[in-house]
Amino acid sequence: MKSFFLTGTDTDAGKTAATAALLKAFQTLGLDAVAIKPVQTGCLERNGRIEAPDTVFCRESGGQAEALKCFRIPCSPHLAARLEAEKLSVSDLADMCEKAALQHEIRLFEGAGGLYVPLNEQESVLDLMARLKYPVILVVANRLGCINHALLSLDALSYRGLEPAGIIFCRTTPPEENDPGTSPEAEELILNENVDFLTREAQRRGIPVLGNLPWYPDFSAKASCMEDAAARLAQAAALLSQYIPQSNTAPFRGTPQELLDFDRTHLWHPYTSAMKPLPVREAICADGTSIILRNGTRLVDGMSSWWCRVHGYGNQHLIRAIQQQAGKLSHVMFGGLTHAPAAGLAQRLIKILPGNLDHIFFADSGSVAVEVSMKMALQYHQSLGHPQKSVFAALRSAYHGDTIGAMSLCDPVTGMHSLFEAILPRRYFAESPSCPFHASYDPASFAPMETLLRKHADELAAVMVEPVVQGAGGMRFYHPDYLRDLRRLCDELNILLIADEIATGFGRTGRLFACEWADIVPDILCCGKALTGGMMTLSAVAASRKVAEGISSGDARHGGGVFMHGPTFMGNPLACAAACASIDELLASPWQERVAHIEKQLRRGLSPCRNMPGVADVRVLGAIGVVEMEQPVDVERWQAFFVSHGVWIRPFGKTVYLMPPFIIQDEPLMQLTNAICAAVNKASDNVL
């Protein structure tokens, strides 16, 4: 089955004529094709039922056609629906489209008007097209102004990641309706030049021209007109019947199977063997909370792509921010230069970060942010004449990243980096907090950290912690009062406190930053992941004025003055623009209510696992849900099970967890929790 979406450069561009002619051409080739109108306005009652005029036209021309939503008043779909006390949504229409006429070989979906015709107050026909991801046939109304309209339409399709399958020109006005000042000869010259110009542009973009339909008098009444139009599109129909989408495979030269074979042979994925890698599946696109695979499978994303896609996929505010910035300034060195996206991002961060963290340093990734924060702590003490304070402390079960410095702060025994112990610098580790987040605080749980810090205070530069949630080290949640005690002791002993908020920042725990649960302000804070909404890699290190002044005002002979770090892509304008848009989007949304609702649904959905054999614990905080098993899980088998249930969940170690996008709705969230419950149940029966 092949599906195409026909849209026009404007209303009355000739979409229905092109659709009917293509149907006739497919019929001539012996192919079973159907035209589907997702939304039709201006419908009339015929034989006791509401009929859509475009589908009636297609049927009367000898084709098969149906309309999914019909409204009587001839106006834009959003207004027509509102006047009939209905509301259209892209999600509902897309579901209807995907289920419509599945028995046919070829499905032609005809849009309403042009690309930006509204379906409701927020969504347009273009949003529906982007949700469906079908190749697009653009019908160009060949008249004055069509070059401008066609190029704008092609750019809009490109910006939304949609693939033009071809262009059909359609003359929409008879010669006698020419501009009074334009002779028939001049009009022919203009219309021919329209076609020639746009044909050259289409060839430059690699888009085929499928046909050029002339003006047909009484098109609907004369069978000969339809026969001629179908003949003009016969070759187009033959090409479309063999059509293979190109845009998703264009970066790789080869078939989908060749791509997977190449990947297995040459691409080294995270935490896998190069010689015996885990299976991978080709993702071709994503929207909302779903990842779409090459075979058409839609997977509900329970990982937020490693915790960064808080807004889900396809957020237009973020996409436009990057597009607009790319047209102005995609990158410039940050040494000696600055720009509005970087300054704007710092402005936003300073406003929302805890306390007086008002000096911002931009880095490339979370791990690099951790490295930068460690260098800041070391240089701070060196600048103030305390070079002996050069050691770091951290918690067991911690995870802070994969670079050398960050690895050295991960759990030395149970962490994934024990292999590199020989080259890692010496660190001190305190036992993980034993006081769960939702229990009463036991001050004795802080004793191991207090003992450690008092014993080594003279040599400790800083303590690095993940506030409230220890992430990849085991998804453990601990009591906020632990952080209050740690803040007080660090102040007493002149030890800097570094908060690694890379995973917890931007609302994931139910507070904008996890430090807010304890109402403390660290000396240095690292953030990343959701900083750009998952659009681009970027991290930020925020330091207090005390740290900034300590580094900047110290004796140059002891490392004072300038901070010694400077990534090539520091403050990249594209990434900063995405981050500005992401923060704006987050703050403008009801994110607190969304996270609280997700937390409630996770508690309900994962609670059946508590009583299942093999489960050590079930815990939830904010938009984080964790099922901890007694034994490590087989990632390959569990992931295959999850994919078979239409979800994307990637367990690690003993933990099977969820960190869904904040925009997730109840039904897909229930699909995620049901899949985990089913997997745990099968594992308990030793059949997974």
XYZ file of C-alpha atoms in Angstrom:
688
model
C 0.000 0.000 0.000
C 1.277 3.475 -0.926
C -0.074 6.724 0.495
C 0.350 10.266 -0.824
C -0.906 13.612 0.419
C -2.060 16.123 -2.214
C -1.890 19.734 -1.164
C -2.125 22.969 -3.087
C -0.357 26.278 -3.275
C -3.688 27.882 -2.402
C -7.436 27.337 -2.298
C -8.815 26.387 -5.722
C -5.396 25.302 -6.944
C -6.859 22.317 -8.772
C -6.227 19.618 -6.136
C -9.496 17.819 -6.774
C -9.004 17.837 -10.555
C -5.491 16.445 -10.102
C -6.735 13.853 -7.611
C -9.535 12.680 -9.920
C -7.171 12.535 -12.908
C -4.630 10.492 -10.920
C -7.367 8.109 -9.786
C -8.395 7.603 -13.416
C -4.759 7.092 -14.441
C -4.213 4.492 -11.718
C -7.419 2.775 -12.791
C -6.145 2.643 -16.374
C -2.993 0.923 -15.071
C -5.165 -1.651 -13.328
C -4.298 -0.371 -9.857
C -6.756 -0.085 -6.989
C -6.654 3.539 -5.817
C -8.887 5.626 -3.567
C -9.120 9.337 -2.780
C -9.637 10.305 0.845
C -10.590 13.766 1.981
C -9.682 14.117 5.684
C -11.809 17.268 6.044
C -14.366 18.748 3.646
C -16.377 21.901 4.181
C -19.247 23.211 2.064
C -20.922 19.789 2.082
C -24.499 19.266 0.895
C -27.231 16.851 1.856
C -27.926 14.298 -0.893
C -30.198 11.303 -0.594
C -30.506 11.767 3.142
C -26.785 12.013 3.840
C -24.131 14.685 3.923
C -21.935 14.449 0.849
C -18.552 16.058 0.289
C -18.483 17.736 -3.162
C -14.844 16.814 -3.856
C -15.430 13.123 -3.197
C -18.649 13.214 -5.205
C -16.680 14.708 -8.102
C -14.063 11.938 -7.874
C -16.723 9.234 -7.794
C -18.666 10.725 -10.683
C -15.402 10.790 -12.629
C -15.170 7.055 -12.197
C -12.938 6.865 -9.111
C -13.379 5.701 -5.542
C -13.476 8.378 -2.850
C -14.582 9.042 0.710
C -14.542 11.929 3.179
C -13.706 11.443 6.849
C -15.122 14.654 8.363
C -17.856 16.669 6.630
C -19.162 20.126 7.508
C -21.901 22.130 5.786
C -20.583 25.693 5.875
C -18.045 26.534 3.109
C -15.267 28.088 5.188
C -11.998 27.076 6.810
C -12.172 23.729 8.659
C -11.582 25.211 12.122
C -14.507 27.621 11.755
C -16.802 25.094 10.075
C -16.176 22.621 12.890
C -16.716 25.251 15.568
C -20.017 26.347 14.024
C -21.199 22.744 14.218
C -20.028 22.429 17.856
C -17.126 20.143 16.985
C -13.376 20.430 17.355
C -10.865 18.938 14.973
C -7.522 17.627 16.193
C -4.519 16.478 14.198
C -4.140 13.408 16.374
C -7.724 12.230 15.760
C -7.627 13.018 12.044
C -4.279 11.263 11.634
C -5.632 8.155 13.332
C -8.649 8.208 11.017
C -6.405 8.643 7.971
C -4.112 5.798 8.946
C -7.085 3.460 9.376
C -8.967 4.582 6.263
C -9.156 2.421 3.145
C -6.385 0.051 4.179
C -7.537 -2.476 1.590
C -6.554 -0.253 -1.345
C -3.203 -0.378 -3.125
C -2.872 3.393 -3.396
C -4.376 6.065 -1.159
C -4.501 9.731 -2.185
C -5.239 12.081 0.716
C -6.457 15.466 -0.493
C -5.922 18.409 1.855
C -8.150 21.405 2.404
C -6.892 24.587 0.769
C -3.190 25.289 1.232
C -0.669 24.213 3.831
C -1.569 26.578 6.628
C -5.341 26.250 6.495
C -6.288 25.953 10.198
C -7.847 22.810 11.610
C -8.162 24.359 15.066
C -6.702 27.331 16.907
C -3.239 25.741 17.119
C -2.992 23.169 14.300
C -3.074 23.400 10.513
C -3.262 21.051 7.536
C 0.540 21.145 7.512
C 0.562 19.748 11.055
C -1.618 16.874 9.862
C 0.751 16.244 6.962
C 3.739 16.295 9.310
C 2.003 13.814 11.596
C 1.223 11.425 8.720
C 4.637 11.774 7.043
C 3.256 10.694 3.640
C 5.112 11.841 0.494
C 3.507 15.045 -0.763
C 2.224 15.902 -4.228
C 2.088 19.692 -4.574
C -0.562 20.995 -6.962
C 0.553 24.400 -8.244
C -2.161 26.763 -9.441
C -0.625 28.098 -12.642
C -1.560 31.746 -12.433
C -0.020 35.086 -11.560
C 1.941 34.760 -8.296
C 2.293 30.997 -8.439
C 6.113 31.030 -8.402
C 6.090 32.765 -5.041
C 3.363 30.479 -3.651
C 5.051 27.329 -4.944
C 8.481 28.172 -3.529
C 7.006 29.139 -0.156
C 5.080 25.858 -0.105
C 8.177 23.818 -0.973
C 10.174 25.586 1.739
C 7.417 24.941 4.276
C 7.393 21.246 3.371
C 11.165 21.112 3.710
C 11.126 22.824 7.098
C 8.680 20.200 8.384
C 10.741 17.312 7.064
C 8.160 16.337 4.439
C 9.189 14.775 1.152
C 7.755 16.158 -2.098
C 6.908 13.229 -4.365
C 6.280 15.609 -7.243
C 4.598 18.718 -8.616
C 1.488 18.945 -10.798
C 0.742 22.226 -12.544
C -2.903 23.085 -13.003
C -4.297 26.053 -14.906
C -7.214 27.350 -12.871
C -8.745 30.197 -14.892
C -10.107 30.346 -18.430
C -8.482 32.655 -20.991
C -11.458 35.010 -21.002
C -10.831 35.849 -17.339
C -7.407 37.326 -18.071
C -6.325 40.578 -16.525
C -7.856 43.224 -18.817
C -4.402 44.573 -19.561
C -2.952 41.205 -20.518
C -3.333 39.816 -24.031
C -3.859 36.070 -24.579
C -0.360 35.877 -26.055
C 1.161 37.622 -23.038
C -0.719 35.341 -20.652
C 0.526 32.243 -22.431
C 4.052 33.584 -22.148
C 3.576 34.209 -18.405
C 2.037 30.798 -17.689
C 4.652 28.963 -19.730
C 7.414 30.841 -17.933
C 5.841 29.861 -14.589
C 6.118 26.208 -15.561
C 9.634 26.554 -16.973
C 10.949 28.450 -13.950
C 9.431 26.092 -11.391
C 10.502 23.036 -13.406
C 14.109 24.221 -13.237
C 13.762 24.863 -9.505
C 12.159 21.447 -8.969
C 15.020 19.768 -10.829
C 17.522 21.656 -8.667
C 15.786 20.303 -5.592
C 15.442 16.806 -7.001
C 11.640 16.952 -7.229
C 9.933 15.412 -10.290
C 7.346 17.352 -12.275
C 4.457 14.926 -12.669
C 2.285 16.783 -15.137
C 0.812 20.005 -16.456
C -2.968 20.191 -16.701
C -4.472 22.879 -18.980
C -7.723 24.720 -18.430
C -10.671 22.399 -19.136
C -14.049 24.026 -19.847
C -16.841 22.119 -18.099
C -14.301 19.674 -16.661
C -16.859 17.955 -14.458
C -19.362 17.521 -17.263
C -17.214 16.225 -20.109
C -15.786 12.745 -19.961
C -13.292 13.666 -22.668
C -11.705 16.243 -20.348
C -11.152 13.627 -17.656
C -9.732 11.195 -20.198
C -7.281 13.834 -21.408
C -6.252 14.795 -17.861
C -5.738 11.142 -16.919
C -3.645 10.592 -20.046
C -1.479 13.573 -19.122
C -0.858 12.012 -15.707
C -0.470 8.406 -16.888
C 3.310 8.496 -16.643
C 3.044 10.165 -13.232
C 0.759 7.387 -12.007
C 3.241 4.766 -13.212
C 6.084 6.520 -11.372
C 4.052 6.932 -8.181
C 3.012 3.284 -8.208
C 6.709 2.378 -7.945
C 7.591 5.244 -5.637
C 10.147 4.648 -2.885
C 10.556 7.453 -0.322
C 13.973 9.028 -0.683
C 14.497 11.674 1.977
C 14.943 9.336 4.901
C 17.579 7.264 3.116
C 19.269 10.016 1.142
C 22.085 10.574 3.685
C 22.932 6.869 3.417
C 23.455 5.424 -0.068
C 21.880 2.009 0.101
C 18.766 0.042 0.978
C 17.308 -0.071 4.497
C 18.803 -3.529 5.029
C 22.185 -2.335 3.763
C 21.985 0.497 6.270
C 21.456 -1.950 9.142
C 24.261 -4.173 7.881
C 26.584 -1.179 7.593
C 25.622 -0.047 11.063
C 26.361 -3.450 12.548
C 29.763 -3.580 10.843
C 30.976 -0.008 11.299
C 28.998 1.976 13.893
C 29.920 1.651 17.557
C 26.853 2.301 19.710
C 26.968 3.288 23.390
C 27.784 0.590 25.927
C 27.918 -2.195 23.340
C 30.491 -4.483 21.788
C 31.856 -3.508 18.370
C 32.101 -7.157 17.327
C 28.857 -8.425 18.892
C 26.626 -5.366 19.135
C 23.079 -5.357 20.398
C 20.431 -5.185 17.647
C 19.406 -1.721 16.467
C 16.267 -0.541 14.713
C 16.203 2.257 12.173
C 14.254 5.308 13.318
C 13.153 7.442 10.374
C 11.229 10.179 12.171
C 9.505 11.096 15.409
C 6.604 13.280 16.459
C 4.884 14.060 19.721
C 5.778 11.205 22.039
C 6.353 8.605 19.315
C 9.392 7.289 17.454
C 8.599 5.846 14.015
C 10.681 2.957 12.708
C 11.455 2.115 9.082
C 8.781 -0.620 9.012
C 6.122 1.883 10.134
C 6.034 0.773 13.769
C 5.219 3.621 16.156
C 6.875 3.351 19.553
C 5.796 5.423 22.542
C 9.015 6.942 23.872
C 9.393 6.246 27.576
C 13.000 7.471 27.693
C 12.664 11.033 26.349
C 15.740 10.048 24.321
C 17.898 9.635 27.419
C 15.891 12.155 29.417
C 16.274 15.252 27.226
C 13.068 15.474 25.119
C 10.827 17.082 27.734
C 8.701 18.704 24.993
C 8.547 15.542 22.896
C 9.331 15.601 19.179
C 8.381 18.070 16.471
C 7.826 21.084 18.727
C 7.470 23.932 16.238
C 8.649 26.651 18.610
C 12.004 24.894 18.958
C 12.278 23.956 15.284
C 11.607 27.510 14.125
C 14.120 28.896 16.608
C 16.858 26.773 15.033
C 15.720 27.502 11.478
C 15.639 31.227 12.040
C 18.991 31.246 13.810
C 20.600 29.138 11.069
C 19.686 31.834 8.575
C 21.412 34.496 10.682
C 24.420 33.017 12.427
C 24.984 29.266 12.771
C 28.329 29.475 14.556
C 31.050 31.897 15.483
C 33.936 31.494 17.918
C 33.073 32.617 21.437
C 36.576 33.901 22.108
C 36.333 37.672 21.813
C 32.833 37.598 20.282
C 29.336 37.286 21.679
C 25.805 37.097 20.299
C 22.186 37.422 21.310
C 21.364 33.682 21.666
C 24.156 33.157 24.214
C 23.344 36.307 26.145
C 19.637 35.521 25.995
C 20.174 32.006 27.290
C 22.349 33.208 30.154
C 19.704 35.805 30.956
C 17.043 33.116 31.175
C 19.193 30.740 33.214
C 20.155 33.373 35.772
C 16.471 34.158 36.235
C 15.415 30.565 36.956
C 18.494 29.030 38.630
C 18.575 28.808 42.420
C 20.088 31.719 44.331
C 23.025 33.722 43.066
C 24.375 31.431 40.349
C 24.959 34.341 38.022
C 28.085 33.433 36.033
C 27.398 31.063 33.133
C 29.944 28.987 31.225
C 28.691 27.063 28.182
C 30.024 23.600 27.332
C 29.306 20.855 24.811
C 27.710 18.064 26.845
C 26.860 16.929 30.346
C 30.158 15.125 30.860
C 32.108 18.178 29.714
C 30.069 20.359 32.079
C 31.177 18.114 34.954
C 34.788 18.430 33.827
C 34.430 22.215 33.668
C 32.937 22.371 37.157
C 35.833 20.324 38.553
C 38.366 22.629 36.906
C 36.528 25.618 38.360
C 36.720 24.137 41.867
C 40.426 23.364 41.545
C 41.293 26.742 40.084
C 39.206 28.513 42.751
C 41.257 27.047 45.593
C 44.548 27.454 43.734
C 43.771 31.109 43.058
C 43.169 31.688 46.756
C 46.458 30.054 47.687
C 45.184 26.606 48.737
C 46.698 24.257 46.121
C 46.479 21.324 48.540
C 42.688 21.373 48.150
C 42.708 19.292 44.980
C 40.684 16.163 45.782
C 36.969 15.547 45.195
C 34.327 13.654 47.138
C 31.186 12.043 45.761
C 28.489 9.551 46.671
C 28.508 5.868 45.966
C 25.968 4.822 43.318
C 26.705 8.122 41.590
C 26.949 8.702 37.856
C 28.412 11.929 36.492
C 29.485 11.110 32.922
C 31.875 9.153 30.725
C 34.913 11.427 30.355
C 37.954 10.810 32.563
C 37.237 13.394 35.242
C 33.518 12.618 35.293
C 34.228 8.880 35.441
C 36.404 9.383 38.495
C 33.348 10.582 40.425
C 31.180 7.608 39.474
C 30.785 4.680 41.848
C 34.177 2.905 41.882
C 32.708 -0.560 42.500
C 29.230 -0.828 41.025
C 29.709 1.886 38.398
C 30.309 1.123 34.746
C 33.811 2.622 34.770
C 35.694 0.283 37.105
C 37.646 -0.928 34.058
C 39.534 2.392 34.057
C 40.453 2.407 37.722
C 44.192 2.409 36.979
C 44.105 5.810 35.306
C 41.446 7.544 37.414
C 42.503 10.165 39.953
C 42.042 9.480 43.661
C 38.598 10.355 44.995
C 36.742 9.916 48.266
C 33.337 8.261 48.325
C 30.665 8.366 51.007
C 27.919 5.787 51.298
C 24.753 6.696 49.416
C 22.079 8.391 51.503
C 20.027 5.724 53.260
C 17.019 7.997 53.806
C 14.423 7.578 51.010
C 12.832 10.688 49.580
C 9.353 9.981 50.908
C 10.406 8.752 54.383
C 11.111 10.773 57.500
C 14.625 12.141 57.515
C 17.138 10.318 59.698
C 20.080 12.632 60.505
C 22.220 9.534 61.076
C 22.104 8.903 57.336
C 24.381 11.911 56.866
C 27.019 10.572 59.256
C 29.163 8.775 56.613
C 29.453 11.953 54.541
C 30.152 14.117 57.591
C 32.891 11.777 58.796
C 34.492 11.756 55.350
C 34.447 15.519 54.874
C 35.759 16.352 58.348
C 38.583 13.835 57.963
C 39.739 15.173 54.563
C 38.642 18.811 54.729
C 42.150 20.175 54.210
C 42.546 18.432 50.843
C 38.975 18.516 49.496
C 38.198 21.038 46.774
C 34.533 20.112 46.297
C 31.789 17.564 46.785
C 29.848 16.543 43.650
C 26.291 15.226 44.103
C 23.212 14.568 42.003
C 20.528 16.395 44.004
C 17.742 14.153 45.311
C 17.969 11.648 42.414
C 20.960 9.460 41.687
C 20.367 8.720 38.013
C 22.238 6.141 35.952
C 23.897 4.806 39.097
C 20.658 3.143 40.138
C 17.780 5.633 40.029
C 17.803 6.125 43.794
C 15.758 8.935 45.413
C 17.004 10.365 48.711
C 15.715 12.864 51.262
C 16.199 16.607 50.557
C 17.347 17.235 54.158
C 20.538 15.359 53.302
C 21.400 18.236 50.961
C 20.689 20.807 53.663
C 23.149 19.107 55.996
C 25.692 18.858 53.189
C 25.364 22.551 52.335
C 25.938 23.580 55.968
C 28.991 21.352 56.368
C 30.573 22.474 53.077
C 30.255 26.084 54.222
C 31.856 25.247 57.559
C 34.820 23.380 56.025
C 35.435 25.649 53.001
C 34.537 22.915 50.519
C 32.651 23.837 47.359
C 29.358 22.087 46.657
C 28.741 21.114 43.012
C 25.227 20.059 41.983
C 24.998 17.811 38.937
C 21.521 18.722 37.652
C 22.129 17.362 34.166
C 19.399 14.728 34.534
C 17.217 16.441 37.135
C 17.080 20.018 35.831
C 14.156 21.655 34.039
C 11.301 20.086 35.946
C 11.964 16.354 35.853
C 11.581 15.840 39.626
C 8.606 18.176 40.013
C 10.721 21.241 40.817
C 12.480 23.306 38.181
C 15.794 22.207 39.707
C 16.126 19.379 42.211
C 18.107 21.616 44.594
C 14.834 23.452 45.202
C 13.503 20.457 47.150
C 16.099 21.284 49.802
C 16.005 25.053 49.273
C 19.787 25.140 48.910
C 22.087 26.899 46.463
C 25.238 25.051 45.347
C 28.437 26.909 44.550
C 28.454 25.430 41.050
C 25.581 23.820 39.132
C 25.808 21.725 35.946
C 22.841 21.383 33.597
C 22.361 19.822 30.178
C 20.102 17.199 28.549
C 16.735 19.032 28.630
C 18.463 22.413 28.358
C 17.749 22.510 24.611
C 14.698 20.284 24.785
C 16.855 17.576 23.233
C 17.248 19.498 19.977
C 21.033 19.926 20.112
C 23.885 19.085 22.433
C 24.647 21.859 24.930
C 25.381 22.175 28.619
C 25.909 25.024 31.019
C 27.935 25.440 34.195
C 26.593 28.110 36.531
C 28.907 29.462 39.228
C 28.298 31.753 42.154
C 29.897 35.162 42.323
C 32.148 33.820 45.093
C 33.591 31.202 42.752
C 33.893 33.604 39.813
C 35.648 36.239 41.935
C 37.901 33.637 43.547
C 39.146 32.422 40.167
C 39.376 35.876 38.619
C 41.007 37.867 41.424
C 43.646 35.438 42.630
C 47.383 35.708 42.108
C 48.251 34.794 38.520
C 51.218 32.777 39.815
C 48.731 30.486 41.569
C 46.279 30.089 38.690
C 44.295 33.246 39.290
C 42.909 35.540 36.636
C 41.520 33.599 33.667
C 39.604 30.344 33.680
C 41.462 27.815 31.580
C 38.814 26.192 29.402
C 37.427 27.044 25.962
C 35.546 24.569 23.724
C 35.530 25.230 19.982
C 31.741 25.199 19.864
C 31.250 27.072 23.118
C 28.044 29.109 23.059
C 27.019 27.760 19.648
C 24.240 30.115 18.447
C 22.027 27.302 17.109
C 22.160 25.389 20.379
C 21.659 28.552 22.446
C 18.661 29.559 20.305
C 17.154 26.107 20.834
C 17.764 26.373 24.583
C 16.141 29.811 24.754
C 13.102 28.438 22.948
C 13.003 25.343 25.158
C 13.088 27.335 28.388
C 10.411 29.707 27.073
C 8.262 26.752 26.044
C 8.688 25.080 29.425
C 7.888 28.175 31.470
C 4.871 29.008 29.309
C 3.463 25.494 29.762
C 1.670 24.051 32.810
C 4.724 21.854 33.411
C 4.158 21.522 37.169
C 0.648 20.179 36.649
C 1.837 17.890 33.863
C 4.668 16.436 35.950
C 2.367 15.994 38.965
C -0.157 14.190 36.768
C 2.530 11.965 35.254
C 3.718 11.126 38.770
C 0.188 10.128 39.765
C -0.242 7.970 36.670
C 3.165 6.323 37.141
C 2.314 5.406 40.718
C -0.944 3.863 39.635
C 0.442 2.158 36.542
C 3.558 0.630 38.134
C 1.999 -0.370 41.459
C 1.069 -3.920 40.277
C 4.803 -4.668 40.014
C 5.272 -4.306 43.779
C 3.894 -7.743 44.491
C 5.561 -9.562 41.601
C 8.409 -12.014 42.217
C 11.858 -10.711 41.393
C 11.012 -7.063 42.107
C 13.137 -5.332 44.744
C 11.405 -1.949 44.738
C 9.023 0.342 42.889
C 9.508 4.090 43.296
C 8.253 7.263 41.630
C 9.262 10.911 41.862
C 7.969 13.549 39.476
C 8.158 12.272 35.907
C 10.461 9.390 36.880
C 9.141 5.887 37.471
C 11.417 3.004 38.467
C 10.975 -0.732 38.876
C 14.123 -2.158 40.436
C 14.625 -5.871 39.879
C 16.528 -8.187 42.184
C 18.752 -9.324 39.315
C 20.165 -7.513 36.261
C 17.909 -7.661 33.215
C 18.805 -8.946 29.753
C 18.623 -5.674 27.806
C 18.303 -7.306 24.381
C 15.406 -9.557 25.347
C 13.574 -6.935 27.395
C 13.915 -4.323 24.673
C 12.627 -6.708 22.007
C 9.623 -7.401 24.239
C 8.955 -3.699 24.687
C 9.169 -3.013 20.936
C 6.662 -5.814 20.329
C 4.337 -3.935 22.693
C 4.761 -0.626 20.843
C 6.971 1.158 23.376
C 10.583 2.277 23.597
C 12.070 1.478 27.006
C 15.752 0.760 27.555
C 16.538 -0.856 30.926
C 20.000 -0.888 32.453
C 21.426 -2.973 35.243
C 18.619 -3.918 37.597
C 16.427 -0.935 36.778
C 13.530 -0.711 34.360
C 12.506 2.918 34.366
C 10.428 5.573 32.630
C 11.204 9.246 32.010
C 8.542 10.195 29.443
C 8.189 13.597 27.757
C 6.112 16.040 29.781
C 3.533 16.287 26.977
C 2.589 12.607 27.180
C -1.118 11.808 27.427
C -2.757 9.211 29.668
C -3.261 6.530 27.022
C 0.356 6.280 25.798
C 1.598 6.590 29.388
C -0.637 3.678 30.344
C 0.771 1.761 27.373
C 4.263 2.281 28.839
C 3.374 1.184 32.367
C 1.338 -1.784 31.104
C 4.316 -2.923 29.032
C 6.608 -2.823 32.071
C 4.101 -4.737 34.190
C 3.743 -7.346 31.435
C 7.521 -7.684 31.083
C 8.067 -8.032 34.829
C 5.287 -10.609 35.002
C 6.844 -12.650 32.194
C 10.270 -12.351 33.798
C 8.862 -13.686 37.062
C 7.550 -16.692 35.130
C 10.976 -17.128 33.462
C 9.461 -16.715 29.984
C 11.087 -13.405 29.013
